[in-house]
Structures are given as C-alpha cells and as structure tokens.
CSV table of C-alpha atoms and ligand atoms in Angstrom, one decimal:
chain,number,residue,atom,x,y,z
A,1356,MET,CA,-98.8,10.5,-1.8
A,1357,LEU,CA,-101.3,13.3,-1.1
A,1358,ASP,CA,-99.7,16.8,-0.5
A,1359,ILE,CA,-102.0,17.8,2.4
A,1360,LYS,CA,-102.0,21.4,3.5
A,1361,ILE,CA,-102.5,21.6,7.3
A,1362,THR,CA,-104.0,24.7,9.0
A,1363,LYS,CA,-104.2,24.1,12.7
A,1364,THR,CA,-106.8,25.6,14.9
A,1365,THR,CA,-105.9,28.6,17.1
A,1366,HIS,CA,-108.7,27.6,19.5
A,1367,PRO,CA,-108.3,24.0,20.5
A,1368,LYS,CA,-111.4,22.8,22.3
A,1369,PRO,CA,-111.2,21.1,25.7
A,1370,LEU,CA,-111.2,17.3,25.4
A,1371,PRO,CA,-114.5,15.7,26.5
A,1372,ASP,CA,-114.9,13.6,29.7
A,1373,PRO,CA,-114.1,10.1,28.5
A,1374,ASN,CA,-116.7,8.6,31.0
A,1375,THR,CA,-119.7,10.3,29.4
A,1376,LEU,CA,-119.1,10.1,25.7
A,1377,VAL,CA,-122.3,9.9,23.6
A,1378,PHE,CA,-121.9,8.3,20.2
A,1379,GLY,CA,-121.3,11.0,17.5
A,1380,LYS,CA,-122.0,14.1,19.5
A,1381,THR,CA,-118.6,15.7,20.0
A,1382,PHE,CA,-116.1,16.4,17.2
A,1383,SER,CA,-112.4,16.8,17.2
A,1384,ASP,CA,-110.6,20.0,16.4
A,1385,HIS,CA,-109.9,19.4,12.7
A,1386,MET,CA,-111.4,18.0,9.5
A,1387,PHE,CA,-110.0,16.8,6.2
A,1388,LEU,CA,-111.4,18.2,3.0
A,1389,MET,CA,-110.6,17.5,-0.7
A,1390,ASP,CA,-112.5,18.8,-3.8
A,1391,TYR,CA,-113.3,17.1,-7.1
A,1392,ASP,CA,-114.1,19.0,-10.2
A,1393,GLU,CA,-114.8,17.4,-13.6
A,1394,GLY,CA,-111.7,17.7,-15.7
A,1395,GLN,CA,-109.5,18.3,-12.7
A,1396,GLY,CA,-110.1,15.2,-10.6
A,1397,TRP,CA,-109.5,15.2,-6.8
A,1398,HIS,CA,-107.5,18.1,-5.7
A,1399,ASN,CA,-106.7,20.5,-2.9
A,1400,PRO,CA,-106.4,18.1,0.0
A,1401,ARG,CA,-106.3,20.0,3.3
A,1402,ILE,CA,-106.8,19.7,7.0
A,1403,VAL,CA,-108.5,22.7,8.6
A,1404,PRO,CA,-110.2,23.6,11.9
A,1405,TYR,CA,-113.5,21.7,12.3
A,1406,GLY,CA,-116.4,24.0,11.5
A,1407,PRO,CA,-119.4,24.8,9.3
A,1408,LEU,CA,-119.1,25.2,5.5
A,1409,PRO,CA,-121.4,27.4,3.3
A,1410,PHE,CA,-123.5,25.5,0.7
A,1411,GLU,CA,-126.2,26.9,-1.6
A,1412,LEU,CA,-129.6,25.3,-0.9
A,1413,SER,CA,-129.7,24.1,-4.5
A,1414,CYS,CA,-126.7,21.9,-3.7
A,1415,MET,CA,-127.4,18.5,-5.3
A,1416,VAL,CA,-126.8,16.4,-2.2
A,1417,PHE,CA,-129.7,18.1,-0.4
A,1418,HIS,CA,-132.1,17.0,-3.0
A,1419,TYR,CA,-131.1,13.7,-4.6
A,1420,ALA,CA,-128.8,12.3,-1.9
A,1421,GLN,CA,-125.8,11.6,-4.1
A,1422,GLU,CA,-123.7,10.8,-1.0
A,1423,ILE,CA,-121.8,8.0,0.5
A,1424,PHE,CA,-119.9,7.5,3.8
A,1425,GLU,CA,-117.7,5.2,5.7
A,1426,GLY,CA,-117.3,4.4,9.4
A,1427,MET,CA,-114.0,3.4,11.1
A,1428,LYS,CA,-112.2,3.9,14.3
A,1429,ALA,CA,-108.8,4.8,15.7
A,1430,TYR,CA,-107.8,3.0,18.9
A,1431,ARG,CA,-105.3,3.9,21.6
A,1432,THR,CA,-103.2,1.1,22.9
A,1433,ALA,CA,-102.0,0.6,26.5
A,1434,GLN,CA,-98.6,1.9,25.4
A,1435,GLY,CA,-100.3,5.2,24.2
A,1436,LYS,CA,-99.9,4.4,20.5
A,1437,VAL,CA,-102.8,5.0,18.1
A,1438,GLN,CA,-103.8,2.5,15.4
A,1439,LEU,CA,-106.5,2.0,12.7
A,1440,PHE,CA,-108.2,-1.3,11.9
A,1441,ARG,CA,-108.2,-2.5,8.3
A,1442,PRO,CA,-108.4,1.0,6.7
A,1443,VAL,CA,-107.8,-0.4,3.2
A,1444,GLU,CA,-111.1,-2.3,3.5
A,1445,ASN,CA,-112.9,1.0,4.2
A,1446,ALA,CA,-111.2,2.5,1.1
A,1447,ARG,CA,-112.3,-0.5,-1.0
A,1448,ARG,CA,-115.9,-0.3,0.2
A,1449,LEU,CA,-116.0,3.5,-0.3
A,1450,ASN,CA,-115.0,2.9,-3.9
A,1451,SER,CA,-117.6,0.2,-4.3
A,1452,SER,CA,-120.2,2.7,-3.0
A,1453,CYS,CA,-118.8,5.4,-5.4
A,1454,ARG,CA,-119.3,3.1,-8.4
A,1455,ARG,CA,-122.9,2.5,-7.5
A,1456,MET,CA,-123.7,6.1,-6.9
A,1457,CYS,CA,-121.7,7.6,-9.9
A,1458,ILE,CA,-119.3,9.3,-7.6
A,1459,PRO,CA,-115.6,9.5,-8.7
A,1460,GLU,CA,-113.4,6.9,-6.9
A,1461,LEU,CA,-110.4,7.7,-4.7
A,1462,GLN,CA,-107.0,6.1,-4.8
A,1463,GLU,CA,-107.0,3.6,-1.9
A,1464,ASN,CA,-103.7,5.0,-0.6
A,1465,ASP,CA,-105.0,8.6,-0.8
A,1466,PHE,CA,-108.0,7.6,1.4
A,1467,VAL,CA,-105.7,5.9,3.9
A,1468,ASP,CA,-103.2,8.8,3.9
A,1469,ALA,CA,-106.0,11.3,4.5
A,1470,VAL,CA,-107.4,9.3,7.5
A,1471,ASN,CA,-103.8,8.9,8.8
A,1472,ALA,CA,-103.0,12.6,8.5
A,1473,LEU,CA,-106.2,13.7,10.2
A,1474,VAL,CA,-105.9,11.2,13.1
A,1475,SER,CA,-102.3,12.2,13.5
A,1476,VAL,CA,-103.2,15.9,13.8
A,1477,ASP,CA,-106.1,15.1,16.2
A,1478,LYS,CA,-104.2,12.3,18.1
A,1479,ALA,CA,-105.0,13.8,21.5
A,1480,TRP,CA,-108.7,13.2,20.7
A,1481,VAL,CA,-108.2,9.4,20.7
A,1482,PRO,CA,-109.5,8.5,24.2
A,1483,SER,CA,-107.7,6.0,26.3
A,1484,GLN,CA,-110.5,4.8,28.7
A,1485,PRO,CA,-111.3,1.1,28.1
A,1486,GLY,CA,-113.9,0.6,25.4
A,1487,THR,CA,-113.5,4.1,24.0
A,1488,SER,CA,-112.1,5.1,20.6
A,1489,LEU,CA,-112.1,7.9,18.0
A,1490,TYR,CA,-114.9,7.2,15.5
A,1491,ILE,CA,-113.9,8.4,12.0
A,1492,ARG,CA,-116.5,9.4,9.4
A,1493,PRO,CA,-115.2,9.8,5.9
A,1494,PHE,CA,-117.9,10.9,3.4
A,1495,ILE,CA,-118.4,12.2,-0.1
A,1496,ILE,CA,-121.2,14.6,-1.1
A,1497,ALA,CA,-122.3,15.9,-4.5
A,1498,THR,CA,-121.7,19.7,-4.5
A,1499,ASP,CA,-123.0,20.9,-7.9
A,1500,ASN,CA,-125.8,23.4,-7.6
A,1501,GLY,CA,-129.0,22.7,-9.6
A,1502,LEU,CA,-132.2,20.6,-9.5
A,1503,GLY,CA,-131.6,18.4,-12.6
A,1504,VAL,CA,-131.3,14.7,-11.8
A,1505,HIS,CA,-127.9,13.6,-13.0
A,1506,ALA,CA,-124.4,12.9,-11.7
A,1507,SER,CA,-122.8,15.9,-10.1
A,1508,LYS,CA,-119.7,17.3,-11.7
A,1509,ARG,CA,-118.3,18.5,-8.3
A,1510,TYR,CA,-117.8,16.7,-5.1
A,1511,LEU,CA,-116.4,17.2,-1.6
A,1512,PHE,CA,-114.6,14.4,0.2
A,1513,ALA,CA,-114.5,15.1,4.0
A,1514,ILE,CA,-113.5,13.3,7.1
A,1515,ILE,CA,-114.6,14.2,10.6
A,1516,CYS,CA,-113.8,12.5,13.9
A,1517,SER,CA,-115.8,11.9,17.1
A,1518,PRO,CA,-114.5,10.4,20.3
A,1519,VAL,CA,-117.0,7.6,21.3
A,1520,GLY,CA,-117.8,5.1,24.0
A,1521,THR,CA,-120.2,2.2,23.3
A,1522,TYR,CA,-122.8,2.6,20.5
A,1523,TYR,CA,-125.7,1.1,22.5
A,1524,PRO,CA,-126.4,2.3,26.0
A,1525,GLU,CA,-126.5,-1.4,26.9
A,1526,GLY,CA,-122.7,-1.6,26.3
A,1527,ILE,CA,-121.7,-5.2,25.9
A,1528,ASN,CA,-125.0,-6.4,27.5
A,1529,PRO,CA,-127.5,-8.1,25.1
A,1530,VAL,CA,-129.7,-5.9,23.0
A,1531,LYS,CA,-133.3,-6.5,22.0
A,1532,ILE,CA,-134.1,-6.7,18.3
A,1533,TYR,CA,-137.4,-7.3,16.4
A,1534,VAL,CA,-138.0,-8.6,12.9
A,1535,GLU,CA,-139.4,-5.8,10.8
A,1536,ASN,CA,-142.4,-6.9,8.8
A,1537,GLU,CA,-143.6,-3.7,7.2
A,1538,ASP,CA,-140.8,-1.5,5.9
A,1539,VAL,CA,-137.9,-2.8,3.9
A,1540,ARG,CA,-134.5,-1.2,3.8
A,1541,ALA,CA,-133.1,-2.3,0.5
A,1542,VAL,CA,-133.6,-4.7,-2.5
A,1543,ARG,CA,-131.2,-6.4,-4.8
A,1544,GLY,CA,-130.3,-4.1,-7.6
A,1545,GLY,CA,-130.8,-1.1,-5.3
A,1546,THR,CA,-128.2,0.4,-3.0
A,1547,GLY,CA,-128.3,-1.9,0.0
A,1548,TYR,CA,-124.7,-3.0,-0.4
A,1549,THR,CA,-123.4,0.6,-0.3
A,1550,LYS,CA,-123.0,2.9,2.5
A,1551,CYS,CA,-125.2,5.7,1.1
A,1552,GLY,CA,-127.2,8.0,3.3
A,1553,GLY,CA,-130.4,7.1,1.6
A,1554,ASN,CA,-130.3,3.6,3.0
A,1555,TYR,CA,-130.3,5.0,6.5
A,1556,ALA,CA,-133.0,7.6,5.7
A,1557,ALA,CA,-135.2,4.7,4.6
A,1558,SER,CA,-134.5,2.8,7.8
A,1559,ILE,CA,-135.3,5.6,10.3
A,1560,ARG,CA,-139.1,5.0,10.6
A,1561,ALA,CA,-138.7,1.4,11.6
A,1562,GLY,CA,-135.9,2.3,13.9
A,1563,GLU,CA,-138.0,4.9,15.7
A,1564,ARG,CA,-140.9,2.4,16.1
A,1565,ALA,CA,-138.5,-0.1,17.5
A,1566,VAL,CA,-137.1,2.3,20.1
A,1567,GLN,CA,-140.7,3.3,21.1
A,1568,GLN,CA,-141.4,-0.4,21.8
A,1569,GLY,CA,-138.3,-0.9,23.9
A,1570,TYR,CA,-136.1,-2.5,21.2
A,1571,SER,CA,-132.6,-1.3,20.1
A,1572,GLN,CA,-133.0,-1.7,16.3
A,1573,VAL,CA,-134.8,-3.9,13.8
A,1574,LEU,CA,-133.7,-7.0,11.9
A,1575,TRP,CA,-134.5,-6.4,8.3
A,1576,LEU,CA,-136.1,-9.0,6.0
A,1577,ASP,CA,-135.3,-9.2,2.3
A,1578,GLY,CA,-137.5,-6.8,0.2
A,1579,VAL,CA,-138.8,-9.4,-2.2
A,1580,HIS,CA,-139.9,-12.5,-0.3
A,1581,ARG,CA,-140.0,-10.8,3.1
A,1582,LYS,CA,-138.7,-13.9,4.7
A,1583,TYR,CA,-134.9,-14.0,4.6
A,1584,VAL,CA,-133.2,-12.1,7.4
A,1585,GLU,CA,-130.6,-9.6,6.1
A,1586,GLU,CA,-129.0,-7.3,8.7
A,1587,VAL,CA,-129.8,-5.0,11.6
A,1588,GLY,CA,-129.8,-1.1,11.4
A,1589,ALA,CA,-126.1,-0.7,11.9
A,1590,MET,CA,-124.8,-4.2,12.2
A,1591,ASN,CA,-124.5,-7.5,10.3
A,1592,VAL,CA,-126.0,-10.5,12.1
A,1593,PHE,CA,-124.7,-13.9,13.1
A,1594,PHE,CA,-126.6,-16.9,14.6
A,1595,LYS,CA,-125.2,-20.0,16.3
A,1596,VAL,CA,-127.6,-22.8,15.7
A,1597,GLY,CA,-126.8,-26.4,16.8
A,1598,GLY,CA,-123.1,-25.7,17.0
A,1599,LYS,CA,-122.8,-24.0,13.5
A,1600,VAL,CA,-122.6,-20.3,12.8
A,1601,ILE,CA,-124.9,-18.9,10.2
A,1602,THR,CA,-124.8,-15.4,8.7
A,1603,PRO,CA,-126.9,-14.0,5.8
A,1604,GLU,CA,-125.0,-14.1,2.6
A,1605,LEU,CA,-124.0,-10.9,0.8
A,1606,SER,CA,-127.0,-10.9,-1.5
A,1607,GLY,CA,-126.6,-7.4,-2.9
A,1608,SER,CA,-128.9,-5.8,-0.4
A,1609,VAL,CA,-126.7,-6.4,2.7
A,1610,LEU,CA,-123.8,-4.1,3.7
A,1611,PRO,CA,-120.5,-6.1,3.4
A,1612,GLY,CA,-119.3,-5.3,6.9
A,1613,ILE,CA,-115.6,-5.2,7.7
A,1614,THR,CA,-116.4,-6.5,11.2
A,1615,ARG,CA,-118.4,-9.3,9.6
A,1616,LYS,CA,-115.6,-10.2,7.4
A,1617,SER,CA,-113.1,-10.2,10.3
A,1618,CYS,CA,-115.4,-12.4,12.4
A,1619,LEU,CA,-115.8,-14.9,9.6
A,1620,GLU,CA,-112.0,-15.0,9.2
A,1621,LEU,CA,-111.6,-15.6,13.0
A,1622,LEU,CA,-114.3,-18.3,13.1
A,1623,ARG,CA,-112.9,-20.2,10.1
A,1624,ASP,CA,-109.5,-19.9,11.7
A,1625,TRP,CA,-110.8,-21.4,14.9
A,1626,GLY,CA,-112.3,-24.3,12.9
A,1627,ILE,CA,-115.9,-23.4,13.7
A,1628,PRO,CA,-118.3,-24.4,11.0
A,1629,VAL,CA,-119.7,-21.2,9.3
A,1630,GLU,CA,-122.4,-20.9,6.7
A,1631,GLU,CA,-123.0,-17.8,4.6
A,1632,ARG,CA,-126.4,-18.4,3.1
A,1633,LEU,CA,-130.0,-17.4,3.0
A,1634,VAL,CA,-131.6,-17.8,6.3
A,1635,THR,CA,-135.3,-17.3,7.0
A,1636,ALA,CA,-136.8,-15.8,10.2
A,1637,GLN,CA,-138.9,-19.0,10.4
A,1638,GLU,CA,-135.8,-21.1,10.6
A,1639,LEU,CA,-134.5,-19.0,13.5
A,1640,PHE,CA,-137.7,-19.1,15.4
A,1641,ASP,CA,-138.0,-22.9,14.8
A,1642,ALA,CA,-134.5,-23.3,16.1
A,1643,ALA,CA,-135.3,-21.1,19.1
A,1644,GLN,CA,-138.4,-23.3,19.9
A,1645,GLY,CA,-136.4,-26.5,19.4
A,1646,GLY,CA,-133.7,-25.1,21.8
A,1647,THR,CA,-130.9,-25.0,19.2
A,1648,LEU,CA,-130.6,-21.2,18.7
A,1649,GLU,CA,-127.6,-20.9,21.0
A,1650,GLU,CA,-126.3,-17.5,20.4
A,1651,ALA,CA,-127.0,-14.4,18.2
A,1652,TRP,CA,-125.0,-11.3,17.8
A,1653,GLY,CA,-124.5,-8.3,15.6
A,1654,THR,CA,-121.2,-6.9,14.3
A,1655,GLY,CA,-120.2,-3.4,13.2
A,1656,THR,CA,-117.6,-0.7,13.7
A,1657,ALA,CA,-119.8,1.3,15.9
A,1658,ALA,CA,-121.5,-1.6,17.6
A,1659,VAL,CA,-118.3,-3.9,17.7
A,1660,VAL,CA,-119.8,-7.3,18.6
A,1661,SER,CA,-123.1,-6.9,20.3
A,1662,PRO,CA,-125.0,-9.9,21.8
A,1663,ILE,CA,-128.6,-10.2,20.9
A,1664,GLY,CA,-130.5,-11.4,23.9
A,1665,CYS,CA,-134.1,-11.2,22.6
A,1666,LEU,CA,-135.5,-11.5,19.2
A,1667,ALA,CA,-139.2,-10.7,18.5
A,1668,TRP,CA,-141.2,-11.4,15.4
A,1669,GLY,CA,-144.9,-10.4,15.6
A,1670,GLU,CA,-146.3,-12.2,18.5
A,1671,LYS,CA,-143.3,-14.6,18.8
A,1672,ASN,CA,-140.5,-14.0,21.2
A,1673,ALA,CA,-137.1,-15.8,21.4
A,1674,ALA,CA,-134.9,-15.4,24.4
A,1675,ILE,CA,-131.3,-16.2,23.5
A,1676,SER,CA,-128.5,-17.4,25.8
A,1677,ASP,CA,-130.8,-16.6,28.8
A,1678,GLY,CA,-130.3,-12.9,28.0
A,1679,ARG,CA,-126.5,-13.2,28.7
A,1680,ILE,CA,-123.6,-12.9,26.3
A,1681,GLY,CA,-122.9,-16.3,24.7
A,1682,ARG,CA,-119.4,-18.0,24.9
A,1683,LEU,CA,-118.6,-17.6,21.2
A,1684,THR,CA,-119.9,-14.1,21.1
A,1685,GLN,CA,-117.6,-13.2,24.1
A,1686,ARG,CA,-114.7,-15.0,22.4
A,1687,LEU,CA,-115.2,-13.0,19.2
A,1688,TYR,CA,-115.6,-9.7,21.2
A,1689,ASP,CA,-112.5,-10.4,23.2
A,1690,THR,CA,-110.3,-11.4,20.2
A,1691,LEU,CA,-111.5,-8.6,18.0
A,1692,THR,CA,-111.3,-5.8,20.6
A,1693,GLY,CA,-108.0,-7.3,21.8
A,1694,ILE,CA,-106.5,-6.8,18.3
A,1695,GLN,CA,-108.1,-3.4,17.9
A,1696,TRP,CA,-106.8,-2.0,21.2
A,1697,GLY,CA,-103.5,-3.9,20.9
A,1698,THR,CA,-103.9,-6.1,24.0
A,1699,GLU,CA,-103.8,-9.3,21.8
A,1700,PRO,CA,-101.3,-10.1,19.0
A,1701,ASP,CA,-102.4,-9.3,15.5
A,1702,PRO,CA,-101.5,-12.3,13.4
A,1703,TYR,CA,-103.6,-11.1,10.5
A,1704,GLY,CA,-101.9,-7.8,10.0
A,1705,TRP,CA,-105.2,-6.0,10.5
A,1706,VAL,CA,-103.9,-2.9,12.5
A,1707,LEU,CA,-102.1,0.0,11.0
A,1708,PRO,CA,-100.2,2.2,13.5
A,1709,ILE,CA,-100.6,6.0,13.0
A,1710,GLU,CA,-97.3,7.8,12.8
B,1879,PLP,N1,-124.7,-3.0,8.3
B,1879,PLP,C1,-125.1,-1.7,8.3
B,1879,PLP,C2,-126.4,-1.3,7.7
B,1879,PLP,C3,-124.2,-0.8,8.9
B,1879,PLP,O1,-124.5,0.5,8.9
B,1879,PLP,C4,-123.0,-1.2,9.4
B,1879,PLP,C5,-122.0,-0.3,10.0
B,1879,PLP,O2,-121.2,0.2,9.3
B,1879,PLP,C6,-122.6,-2.6,9.3
B,1879,PLP,C7,-123.6,-3.4,8.7
B,1879,PLP,C8,-121.3,-3.1,9.8
B,1879,PLP,O3,-120.3,-2.8,8.9
B,1879,PLP,P1,-118.8,-2.6,9.5
B,1879,PLP,O4,-118.5,-3.8,10.2
B,1879,PLP,O5,-118.0,-2.4,8.3
B,1879,PLP,O6,-118.8,-1.4,10.4
B,1880,COI,C1,-120.6,2.1,11.7
B,1880,COI,O1,-120.7,1.2,12.4
B,1880,COI,O2,-119.5,2.6,11.3
B,1880,COI,C2,-121.8,2.8,11.1
B,1880,COI,O3,-121.7,3.4,10.1
B,1880,COI,C3,-123.0,2.7,11.9
B,1880,COI,C4,-123.6,4.1,11.8
B,1880,COI,C5,-124.7,4.1,10.8
B,1880,COI,C6,-123.9,4.7,13.1
C-alpha cells in the first residue's frame, strides 16, 4: 500500500464546459508524483497541485527519450459513481514498456493505488455528460542530467488527468484512414509493442500528411515487408470479412491494446469467429472489391470503438458499410461503453469503482 502524501490546491480551477471538451487540453487540479533513485527504489509518492516542474535542459528524457506512458479513463455512472476500466492491464503494459526501455518497474498494486488516489482527489473532474470521461495519463521519464547514452539512475513517475469528450471530431461517425506506404512506425525487435513517446514522434509526419489530405490517421504497414497491416495511429484495427473478424496479430511491432483485448473477449463470447493473424493490405482491398469487406473499426482508450468508413491505399479507395457504422461495430461500441459507463452489467469484472 503506498503511503501517499496529499497536498490539495488552495486555488481550485473552474470545471470546463462538458459540451466543448477538446481531447487533452484541460487538466485537473492535481497530479501524482513519485521518484526513483538507484539504491532507494520508488519513493516519496505524493499528490500535489497540477503545475510545472523545473528540469535542467541536460535531463536525459529530453535527449534520448527514455520515457513511457499509459492511457486510461475514469467514467462516471448514471448513479454518480466513478469507475476505472481494467486498470491492472495498464499496470502490466506499463511494466512491459519499462522492461523494454530499461526503466524500473512499478508494483501493479502501487500503480492502481496511485491512479485511484488521484482520481479520488479529482473526482469532481470526471464529467457526467454522455460520452465524456476523465482521461488519465500515467508516465515515467528519465530524470538524470547528462548527455551519455545509458539508462538513467533517476526517474519520475507522474499521473495527470484531463476531462475529455470524443477523440475524433467525427465522434462515433466513421473516420477516413489511408494506408501509409512511405514511413514506418515500428519494426519487430524495436519498441512498437511499448507505449514509448518515440513511437509517436516517429508517427507524426505521416499523421500530419494524412490530416492535410482529409484523413483522420494512417494505417501502418509492417516495417519489413511493407505489406501486412498493423495498426492505426492511436488504435488497433479490426476487419469483418465474409462474416469473420480479422485483426492483426501481436507481432511485436503492434501495441497490445486493452480495448483490442476486450473486444476479442466479447467477440469470442458472442461466438463470432475471430482470427488474430497477419493480414495484407492487398487482402483487404481484394475483399472490398469482392464485396466481402463488411466492416472495419479501430479500438483504443481515447478512440473507444471508431468505425472506419473509408480506407485508401495509393489510388485505391474502399468505402466500407456505405460510410455508416456497421452492426457489429455498433454492438461492440454499445457493450463496451455500456460496461465502462455502468449502463450494462459487467460480467467480466472489468470495472473498478473508485472509493
Ligand atoms: N495502438 C496505439 C498506437 C495506441 O496509441 C493505442 C492507444 O493507446 C492503441 C493501439 C489502443 O490501446 P488501448 O486500447 O489500450 O488504449
Ligand atoms: C490512448 O488511447 O490512450 C492513447 O494513448 C492514444 C493517445 C496517443 C492519444
């Protein structure tokens, strides 16, 4: 059990208008911090008013990006209670990222306690408008000063929170995605399966180009053969082809999404055939041409379940589900969000109420 010292703000900010929330732009009143020093381990867990921290410009994270993060949400139920969704999964993935990036791991229950404590202090910041939630961003940065390339001996674990609405301006309406042929995001043996900032830095150029051309994000191809689809900027992907659901396997360069895992569990429970395997862009466009690409959607904490209405690849264009949300996509969206916001029963024990 972490012994968290809590210092509350003397200047609480006004809560933002829940109707005009922009993803990740407003932050709650407090943040969680905990230090790591070699020889001492993780220590000094504390909740303090949200605000800037001083760092020397030689701080290692600024140069070599030894950094990892998580993304999760707190949801307000119709009864006014607040709950988390599968927080232990985030703790496990954080530790998997830690191992890859030579960052000291956290105890799973310390991670969950820290999230719990912060959300509990900032409970008023969990919005209640339909579709809104409190996005939680835990992260660890290397804080040693110096320009040598090696693992830092000091780290900061921090959690900040941001009330959010939908990730895409489209909301639950289908997004347009194109297959990226030029840049690659990750390769097997690299860091693709971790949530490290560097993966996202590498993806920004393609993302900017996509937006300039009227698309929401890109669909990445594998970095070796440049033919297997992997995932979208901030989502895993699923395709319903001829009655079967196909999602790219976790090859090492794909992020093991918690929403992906949850959707797979739901689909299997519903008796819908699911394949986790390599899938080429060619296979998808052939299916589209043959009329068997029935639905496509992305999954992610921020993006929830987002229908893909249009997929482009060079000159080729596939319109999916007539640009509407497909039936299975809708069912997944309804079930998952129902469990998250507490309007549906939670037979899997996925939600954790905040005290
Ligand atoms: N893939 C990438 C690259 C992501 O950034 C995310 C978002 O976290 C996901 C997939 C989906 O993961 P999760 O469902 O755990 O949020
Ligand atoms: C999330 O869905 O939690 C993410 O981390 C996506 C983010 C990169 C905006």
